[in-house]
Structures are given as structure tokens and as C-alpha cells.
Short mmCIF file of N, CA and C in Angstrom, two decimals:
data_model
loop_
_atom_site.label_atom_id
_atom_site.label_comp_id
_atom_site.label_asym_id
_atom_site.label_seq_id
_atom_site.Cartn_x
_atom_site.Cartn_y
_atom_site.Cartn_z
N MET A 1 -23.98 -23.29 4.81
CA MET A 1 -22.77 -23.31 4.00
C MET A 1 -21.72 -22.39 4.64
N GLU A 2 -20.46 -22.77 4.50
CA GLU A 2 -19.36 -22.01 5.09
C GLU A 2 -18.25 -21.80 4.07
N ILE A 3 -17.80 -20.57 3.96
CA ILE A 3 -16.67 -20.23 3.10
C ILE A 3 -15.41 -20.31 3.95
N ASP A 4 -14.45 -21.11 3.52
CA ASP A 4 -13.22 -21.37 4.27
C ASP A 4 -12.11 -20.47 3.72
N LYS A 5 -11.63 -19.54 4.55
CA LYS A 5 -10.58 -18.61 4.11
C LYS A 5 -9.41 -18.61 5.08
N ILE A 6 -8.26 -18.25 4.55
CA ILE A 6 -7.04 -18.10 5.32
C ILE A 6 -6.69 -16.61 5.31
N ALA A 7 -6.29 -16.05 6.46
CA ALA A 7 -5.99 -14.63 6.55
C ALA A 7 -4.60 -14.37 7.12
N PHE A 8 -4.01 -13.28 6.65
CA PHE A 8 -2.67 -12.86 7.06
C PHE A 8 -2.78 -11.65 7.97
N ILE A 9 -2.31 -11.79 9.20
CA ILE A 9 -2.37 -10.72 10.18
C ILE A 9 -0.99 -10.06 10.26
N GLU A 10 -0.93 -8.80 9.84
CA GLU A 10 0.29 -8.00 9.93
C GLU A 10 -0.04 -6.75 10.74
N ILE A 11 0.63 -6.59 11.88
CA ILE A 11 0.37 -5.47 12.78
C ILE A 11 1.62 -4.62 12.92
N LYS A 12 1.42 -3.30 12.84
CA LYS A 12 2.54 -2.37 13.01
C LYS A 12 2.01 -1.13 13.72
N ASP A 13 2.67 -0.72 14.77
CA ASP A 13 2.29 0.49 15.51
C ASP A 13 0.82 0.48 15.93
N GLY A 14 0.31 -0.67 16.36
CA GLY A 14 -1.06 -0.76 16.83
C GLY A 14 -2.12 -0.75 15.73
N ARG A 15 -1.69 -0.90 14.49
CA ARG A 15 -2.62 -0.91 13.36
C ARG A 15 -2.44 -2.20 12.57
N ILE A 16 -3.51 -2.63 11.89
CA ILE A 16 -3.48 -3.88 11.13
C ILE A 16 -3.59 -3.59 9.63
N LEU A 17 -2.80 -4.31 8.87
CA LEU A 17 -2.79 -4.17 7.41
C LEU A 17 -4.09 -4.72 6.83
N SER A 18 -4.78 -3.90 6.05
CA SER A 18 -6.02 -4.30 5.40
C SER A 18 -5.98 -3.89 3.93
N THR A 19 -6.81 -4.56 3.14
CA THR A 19 -6.83 -4.30 1.70
C THR A 19 -8.26 -4.10 1.22
N ARG A 20 -8.37 -3.33 0.15
CA ARG A 20 -9.67 -3.17 -0.51
C ARG A 20 -9.50 -3.63 -1.95
N SER A 21 -10.28 -4.65 -2.33
CA SER A 21 -10.22 -5.18 -3.69
C SER A 21 -10.89 -4.22 -4.65
N LYS A 22 -10.49 -4.30 -5.91
CA LYS A 22 -11.10 -3.47 -6.94
C LYS A 22 -12.59 -3.77 -7.01
N GLY A 23 -13.39 -2.70 -7.07
CA GLY A 23 -14.83 -2.85 -7.16
C GLY A 23 -15.53 -3.06 -5.83
N LYS A 24 -14.80 -3.12 -4.74
CA LYS A 24 -15.39 -3.34 -3.41
C LYS A 24 -15.31 -2.04 -2.60
N GLU A 25 -16.21 -1.93 -1.62
CA GLU A 25 -16.21 -0.76 -0.75
C GLU A 25 -15.50 -1.03 0.56
N LYS A 26 -15.66 -2.24 1.08
CA LYS A 26 -15.09 -2.57 2.40
C LYS A 26 -13.64 -3.03 2.29
N PHE A 27 -12.95 -2.86 3.41
CA PHE A 27 -11.58 -3.36 3.54
C PHE A 27 -11.63 -4.74 4.18
N TYR A 28 -10.69 -5.58 3.80
CA TYR A 28 -10.61 -6.95 4.30
C TYR A 28 -9.17 -7.25 4.69
N ILE A 29 -9.02 -8.09 5.70
CA ILE A 29 -7.69 -8.61 6.04
C ILE A 29 -7.23 -9.45 4.86
N PRO A 30 -5.99 -9.27 4.39
CA PRO A 30 -5.54 -10.01 3.20
C PRO A 30 -5.57 -11.53 3.41
N GLY A 31 -5.80 -12.23 2.31
CA GLY A 31 -5.87 -13.69 2.33
C GLY A 31 -6.88 -14.17 1.31
N GLY A 32 -7.31 -15.41 1.45
CA GLY A 32 -8.30 -15.92 0.51
C GLY A 32 -8.60 -17.38 0.70
N LYS A 33 -9.30 -17.91 -0.31
CA LYS A 33 -9.75 -19.30 -0.26
C LYS A 33 -8.65 -20.24 -0.72
N ARG A 34 -8.66 -21.42 -0.12
CA ARG A 34 -7.65 -22.42 -0.50
C ARG A 34 -8.03 -23.05 -1.84
N GLU A 35 -7.03 -23.44 -2.59
CA GLU A 35 -7.24 -24.21 -3.80
C GLU A 35 -7.21 -25.68 -3.42
N GLU A 36 -7.65 -26.53 -4.33
CA GLU A 36 -7.79 -27.96 -4.04
C GLU A 36 -6.51 -28.55 -3.45
N ASN A 37 -6.66 -29.25 -2.34
CA ASN A 37 -5.58 -29.95 -1.64
C ASN A 37 -4.50 -29.06 -1.05
N GLU A 38 -4.71 -27.75 -0.98
CA GLU A 38 -3.73 -26.87 -0.36
C GLU A 38 -3.84 -26.93 1.17
N THR A 39 -2.70 -26.83 1.84
CA THR A 39 -2.69 -26.69 3.29
C THR A 39 -2.93 -25.21 3.63
N ASP A 40 -3.18 -24.93 4.90
CA ASP A 40 -3.33 -23.54 5.33
C ASP A 40 -2.09 -22.73 4.95
N HIS A 41 -0.91 -23.28 5.23
CA HIS A 41 0.33 -22.54 4.97
C HIS A 41 0.53 -22.29 3.48
N GLN A 42 0.25 -23.27 2.64
CA GLN A 42 0.38 -23.09 1.19
C GLN A 42 -0.58 -22.01 0.70
N THR A 43 -1.80 -22.02 1.22
CA THR A 43 -2.79 -21.01 0.84
C THR A 43 -2.32 -19.63 1.24
N LEU A 44 -1.84 -19.50 2.47
CA LEU A 44 -1.36 -18.21 2.97
C LEU A 44 -0.24 -17.67 2.09
N ILE A 45 0.76 -18.48 1.82
CA ILE A 45 1.92 -18.05 1.02
C ILE A 45 1.47 -17.62 -0.38
N ARG A 46 0.61 -18.41 -1.03
CA ARG A 46 0.16 -18.10 -2.39
C ARG A 46 -0.69 -16.84 -2.42
N GLU A 47 -1.69 -16.77 -1.53
CA GLU A 47 -2.60 -15.62 -1.52
C GLU A 47 -1.87 -14.31 -1.23
N ILE A 48 -0.94 -14.33 -0.30
CA ILE A 48 -0.26 -13.09 0.08
C ILE A 48 0.71 -12.66 -1.02
N LYS A 49 1.31 -13.59 -1.71
CA LYS A 49 2.13 -13.24 -2.87
C LYS A 49 1.26 -12.60 -3.95
N GLU A 50 0.06 -13.20 -4.19
CA GLU A 50 -0.85 -12.68 -5.21
C GLU A 50 -1.39 -11.30 -4.86
N GLU A 51 -1.72 -11.07 -3.59
CA GLU A 51 -2.38 -9.83 -3.19
C GLU A 51 -1.42 -8.70 -2.85
N LEU A 52 -0.29 -9.01 -2.22
CA LEU A 52 0.60 -7.97 -1.70
C LEU A 52 2.00 -8.01 -2.29
N ASP A 53 2.29 -9.01 -3.11
CA ASP A 53 3.60 -9.17 -3.74
C ASP A 53 4.74 -9.25 -2.73
N ILE A 54 4.50 -9.99 -1.63
CA ILE A 54 5.55 -10.25 -0.65
C ILE A 54 5.70 -11.76 -0.48
N ALA A 55 6.89 -12.16 -0.02
CA ALA A 55 7.19 -13.59 0.15
C ALA A 55 7.16 -13.95 1.64
N VAL A 56 6.12 -14.69 2.04
CA VAL A 56 5.98 -15.13 3.43
C VAL A 56 7.01 -16.20 3.73
N ASP A 57 7.70 -16.07 4.86
CA ASP A 57 8.66 -17.08 5.32
C ASP A 57 7.87 -18.24 5.93
N LYS A 58 7.85 -19.37 5.23
CA LYS A 58 7.02 -20.50 5.67
C LYS A 58 7.39 -21.00 7.06
N ASN A 59 8.63 -20.82 7.48
CA ASN A 59 9.06 -21.29 8.79
C ASN A 59 8.63 -20.37 9.92
N SER A 60 8.12 -19.19 9.58
CA SER A 60 7.74 -18.21 10.62
C SER A 60 6.22 -18.17 10.84
N ILE A 61 5.45 -18.93 10.08
CA ILE A 61 3.99 -18.85 10.17
C ILE A 61 3.51 -19.35 11.54
N ALA A 62 2.68 -18.52 12.20
CA ALA A 62 2.17 -18.86 13.52
C ALA A 62 0.66 -18.61 13.56
N TYR A 63 -0.06 -19.57 14.10
CA TYR A 63 -1.53 -19.51 14.21
C TYR A 63 -1.95 -18.45 15.23
N ILE A 64 -2.96 -17.66 14.88
CA ILE A 64 -3.50 -16.65 15.79
C ILE A 64 -4.88 -17.05 16.29
N GLY A 65 -5.74 -17.51 15.40
CA GLY A 65 -7.09 -17.89 15.81
C GLY A 65 -7.99 -18.10 14.61
N THR A 66 -9.17 -18.67 14.87
CA THR A 66 -10.17 -18.90 13.83
C THR A 66 -11.45 -18.19 14.24
N PHE A 67 -12.04 -17.47 13.29
CA PHE A 67 -13.19 -16.62 13.56
C PHE A 67 -14.27 -16.88 12.51
N LYS A 68 -15.56 -16.83 12.92
CA LYS A 68 -16.67 -17.07 12.01
C LYS A 68 -17.70 -15.96 12.12
N ALA A 69 -18.32 -15.61 10.96
CA ALA A 69 -19.39 -14.60 10.94
C ALA A 69 -20.15 -14.74 9.63
N GLN A 70 -21.27 -14.03 9.54
CA GLN A 70 -22.03 -13.95 8.29
C GLN A 70 -21.10 -13.42 7.20
N ALA A 71 -21.13 -14.04 6.03
CA ALA A 71 -20.29 -13.62 4.91
C ALA A 71 -20.87 -12.37 4.26
N ASP A 72 -20.02 -11.38 4.03
CA ASP A 72 -20.45 -10.15 3.35
C ASP A 72 -20.90 -10.47 1.93
N SER A 73 -21.91 -9.77 1.48
CA SER A 73 -22.46 -9.87 0.11
C SER A 73 -22.92 -11.28 -0.26
N HIS A 74 -23.25 -12.08 0.74
CA HIS A 74 -23.84 -13.40 0.53
C HIS A 74 -25.18 -13.45 1.26
N LYS A 75 -26.05 -14.36 0.82
CA LYS A 75 -27.35 -14.43 1.47
C LYS A 75 -27.22 -14.89 2.92
N GLU A 76 -28.20 -14.52 3.72
CA GLU A 76 -28.22 -14.86 5.15
C GLU A 76 -28.02 -16.36 5.34
N GLY A 77 -27.19 -16.72 6.30
CA GLY A 77 -26.94 -18.13 6.59
C GLY A 77 -25.65 -18.66 5.98
N ILE A 78 -25.07 -17.89 5.07
CA ILE A 78 -23.76 -18.30 4.53
C ILE A 78 -22.70 -17.60 5.36
N SER A 79 -21.88 -18.40 6.02
CA SER A 79 -20.87 -17.83 6.91
C SER A 79 -19.48 -17.95 6.30
N VAL A 80 -18.58 -17.17 6.84
CA VAL A 80 -17.18 -17.26 6.46
C VAL A 80 -16.39 -17.65 7.70
N LYS A 81 -15.45 -18.58 7.50
CA LYS A 81 -14.55 -19.00 8.57
C LYS A 81 -13.16 -18.51 8.18
N MET A 82 -12.58 -17.64 9.02
CA MET A 82 -11.25 -17.10 8.75
C MET A 82 -10.26 -17.70 9.74
N THR A 83 -9.31 -18.45 9.21
CA THR A 83 -8.22 -18.98 10.02
C THR A 83 -7.04 -18.02 9.84
N CYS A 84 -6.61 -17.40 10.93
CA CYS A 84 -5.65 -16.30 10.87
C CYS A 84 -4.26 -16.73 11.33
N TYR A 85 -3.27 -16.22 10.58
CA TYR A 85 -1.86 -16.49 10.87
C TYR A 85 -1.06 -15.20 10.78
N LYS A 86 0.03 -15.16 11.53
CA LYS A 86 1.01 -14.10 11.36
C LYS A 86 2.28 -14.75 10.83
N ALA A 87 3.17 -13.93 10.25
CA ALA A 87 4.41 -14.47 9.70
C ALA A 87 5.34 -13.31 9.34
N THR A 88 6.62 -13.63 9.26
CA THR A 88 7.55 -12.64 8.72
C THR A 88 7.57 -12.82 7.20
N TYR A 89 8.09 -11.81 6.52
CA TYR A 89 8.07 -11.84 5.06
C TYR A 89 9.20 -10.99 4.49
N LYS A 90 9.47 -11.19 3.20
CA LYS A 90 10.43 -10.38 2.48
C LYS A 90 9.67 -9.53 1.48
N GLY A 91 10.10 -8.27 1.36
CA GLY A 91 9.46 -7.36 0.43
C GLY A 91 8.66 -6.30 1.17
N ILE A 92 8.08 -5.40 0.38
CA ILE A 92 7.24 -4.33 0.92
C ILE A 92 5.83 -4.53 0.36
N PRO A 93 4.82 -4.66 1.25
CA PRO A 93 3.46 -4.88 0.75
C PRO A 93 3.02 -3.76 -0.20
N LYS A 94 2.54 -4.18 -1.37
CA LYS A 94 2.00 -3.21 -2.32
C LYS A 94 0.82 -3.84 -3.04
N PRO A 95 -0.13 -3.00 -3.49
CA PRO A 95 -1.31 -3.54 -4.16
C PRO A 95 -0.94 -4.21 -5.47
N THR A 96 -1.53 -5.37 -5.73
CA THR A 96 -1.34 -6.06 -7.00
C THR A 96 -2.57 -5.85 -7.86
N SER A 97 -2.70 -6.62 -8.91
CA SER A 97 -3.77 -6.40 -9.89
C SER A 97 -5.17 -6.45 -9.29
N GLU A 98 -5.40 -7.30 -8.28
CA GLU A 98 -6.76 -7.41 -7.73
C GLU A 98 -7.02 -6.46 -6.56
N ILE A 99 -5.98 -5.81 -6.06
CA ILE A 99 -6.11 -4.93 -4.89
C ILE A 99 -6.06 -3.47 -5.32
N GLU A 100 -7.06 -2.71 -4.88
CA GLU A 100 -7.15 -1.29 -5.20
C GLU A 100 -6.34 -0.44 -4.23
N GLU A 101 -6.37 -0.85 -2.93
CA GLU A 101 -5.78 0.01 -1.91
C GLU A 101 -5.35 -0.82 -0.70
N ILE A 102 -4.25 -0.42 -0.10
CA ILE A 102 -3.77 -0.99 1.16
C ILE A 102 -3.88 0.11 2.21
N LYS A 103 -4.37 -0.23 3.39
CA LYS A 103 -4.54 0.76 4.45
C LYS A 103 -4.26 0.10 5.80
N TRP A 104 -3.66 0.84 6.73
CA TRP A 104 -3.43 0.37 8.09
C TRP A 104 -4.59 0.86 8.94
N LEU A 105 -5.36 -0.06 9.52
CA LEU A 105 -6.59 0.26 10.24
C LEU A 105 -6.48 -0.02 11.74
N THR A 106 -7.41 0.60 12.49
CA THR A 106 -7.54 0.35 13.92
C THR A 106 -9.01 0.04 14.21
N CYS A 107 -9.33 -0.14 15.47
CA CYS A 107 -10.72 -0.42 15.84
C CYS A 107 -11.64 0.78 15.58
N LYS A 108 -11.10 1.94 15.29
CA LYS A 108 -11.92 3.09 14.90
C LYS A 108 -12.50 2.91 13.51
N ASP A 109 -12.01 1.93 12.77
CA ASP A 109 -12.41 1.71 11.38
C ASP A 109 -13.42 0.58 11.21
N LEU A 110 -14.12 0.18 12.26
CA LEU A 110 -15.05 -0.96 12.18
C LEU A 110 -16.15 -0.76 11.14
N GLY A 111 -16.47 0.48 10.82
CA GLY A 111 -17.53 0.76 9.85
C GLY A 111 -17.18 0.42 8.41
N ILE A 112 -15.89 0.22 8.13
CA ILE A 112 -15.49 -0.04 6.74
C ILE A 112 -14.92 -1.44 6.53
N ILE A 113 -15.17 -2.34 7.50
CA ILE A 113 -14.65 -3.71 7.36
C ILE A 113 -15.79 -4.73 7.45
N SER A 114 -15.47 -5.98 7.11
CA SER A 114 -16.47 -7.05 7.11
C SER A 114 -16.81 -7.50 8.53
N GLU A 115 -17.90 -8.28 8.65
CA GLU A 115 -18.34 -8.78 9.95
C GLU A 115 -17.29 -9.66 10.62
N VAL A 116 -16.68 -10.56 9.85
CA VAL A 116 -15.67 -11.44 10.46
C VAL A 116 -14.44 -10.64 10.86
N ASP A 117 -14.07 -9.63 10.06
CA ASP A 117 -12.93 -8.80 10.43
C ASP A 117 -13.21 -8.02 11.71
N LYS A 118 -14.46 -7.62 11.94
CA LYS A 118 -14.81 -6.93 13.19
C LYS A 118 -14.48 -7.83 14.39
N LYS A 119 -14.79 -9.12 14.27
CA LYS A 119 -14.47 -10.07 15.36
C LYS A 119 -12.96 -10.19 15.55
N ILE A 120 -12.23 -10.22 14.45
CA ILE A 120 -10.77 -10.34 14.51
C ILE A 120 -10.17 -9.08 15.14
N PHE A 121 -10.61 -7.89 14.69
CA PHE A 121 -10.12 -6.63 15.25
C PHE A 121 -10.38 -6.59 16.75
N THR A 122 -11.59 -6.97 17.18
CA THR A 122 -11.94 -6.95 18.60
C THR A 122 -11.03 -7.87 19.40
N PHE A 123 -10.79 -9.08 18.88
CA PHE A 123 -9.89 -10.04 19.53
C PHE A 123 -8.49 -9.45 19.66
N LEU A 124 -7.98 -8.86 18.59
CA LEU A 124 -6.62 -8.30 18.61
C LEU A 124 -6.52 -7.12 19.58
N LYS A 125 -7.58 -6.33 19.66
CA LYS A 125 -7.60 -5.21 20.62
C LYS A 125 -7.58 -5.75 22.04
N GLU A 126 -8.38 -6.79 22.31
CA GLU A 126 -8.41 -7.41 23.65
C GLU A 126 -7.04 -7.97 24.03
N GLN A 127 -6.25 -8.38 23.04
CA GLN A 127 -4.91 -8.92 23.28
C GLN A 127 -3.88 -7.78 23.43
N GLY A 128 -4.34 -6.54 23.22
CA GLY A 128 -3.44 -5.39 23.32
C GLY A 128 -2.56 -5.20 22.10
N LEU A 129 -2.94 -5.82 20.98
CA LEU A 129 -2.09 -5.77 19.78
C LEU A 129 -2.42 -4.61 18.84
N ILE A 130 -3.72 -4.18 18.82
CA ILE A 130 -4.10 -3.04 18.00
C ILE A 130 -4.88 -2.05 18.85
N THR A 131 -4.99 -0.83 18.34
CA THR A 131 -5.70 0.21 19.09
C THR A 131 -7.12 0.40 18.55
#
């Protein structure tokens, strides 16, 4: 089984925007699961508005990559597929009702993120985008 998620990549000063949901210990790249019949872009715009209260510019959305790993807090064999996009937006990211904390992370923070995020962080570091 595979969990299909869309992720928002926001990088500033060599660090990537990450969030920690209420009741969770690990940080995750913002995003989420698509609702029925949603496109990747529709999912990205909706999820990021819900999580960070910012408005993604649909015309600026650009594909970064797709990454797969064992899903956190799921039984062995259940994987998560994260399709990652970057985009410009209006507003200032802030935690909404489901988000406890927003933090800018680097590859020094691999111990507090999910398995799939570790793959994404490593890819972004190899591209010279994060430290």
C-alpha cells in the first residue's frame, strides 16, 4: 500500500520550511493527501492554505521531484510517496489549527524528520539548495 501526498518545498537561506502537527514529535514538510479528483496543484494550494494560511500562486508551481519511503507510524510495508513542488505565495507562513510549530531546518536536523523527508533533504542538499 502507498500513501499519496503532495509537499510544498520552501527554502530560505539554505534552510527548508517544516511543520510539526499537534500531537506529533517529528517535523514534516508541509502538504498532505489529495481529496477525491483533486489534481496535484489543487491539493498543494488547499493543503498549504489549511496548514500555513498562505495563498500559493497557481501559475508559479514547479515540480521538484517524487520521493518514496516507509511511512512513519504505519506498519512495515506501507510507503509514502511525496510529490514535491515549489511555488511563490502571498502571506506569511504561520501555524494554523492543525500545526503546532513551524521551523526552518537543515540536514543537521535529520533526527527529527520522517524517512521520506530525509530523502528529500538529502536530494536538496545534493542540489546545493539547503545546508
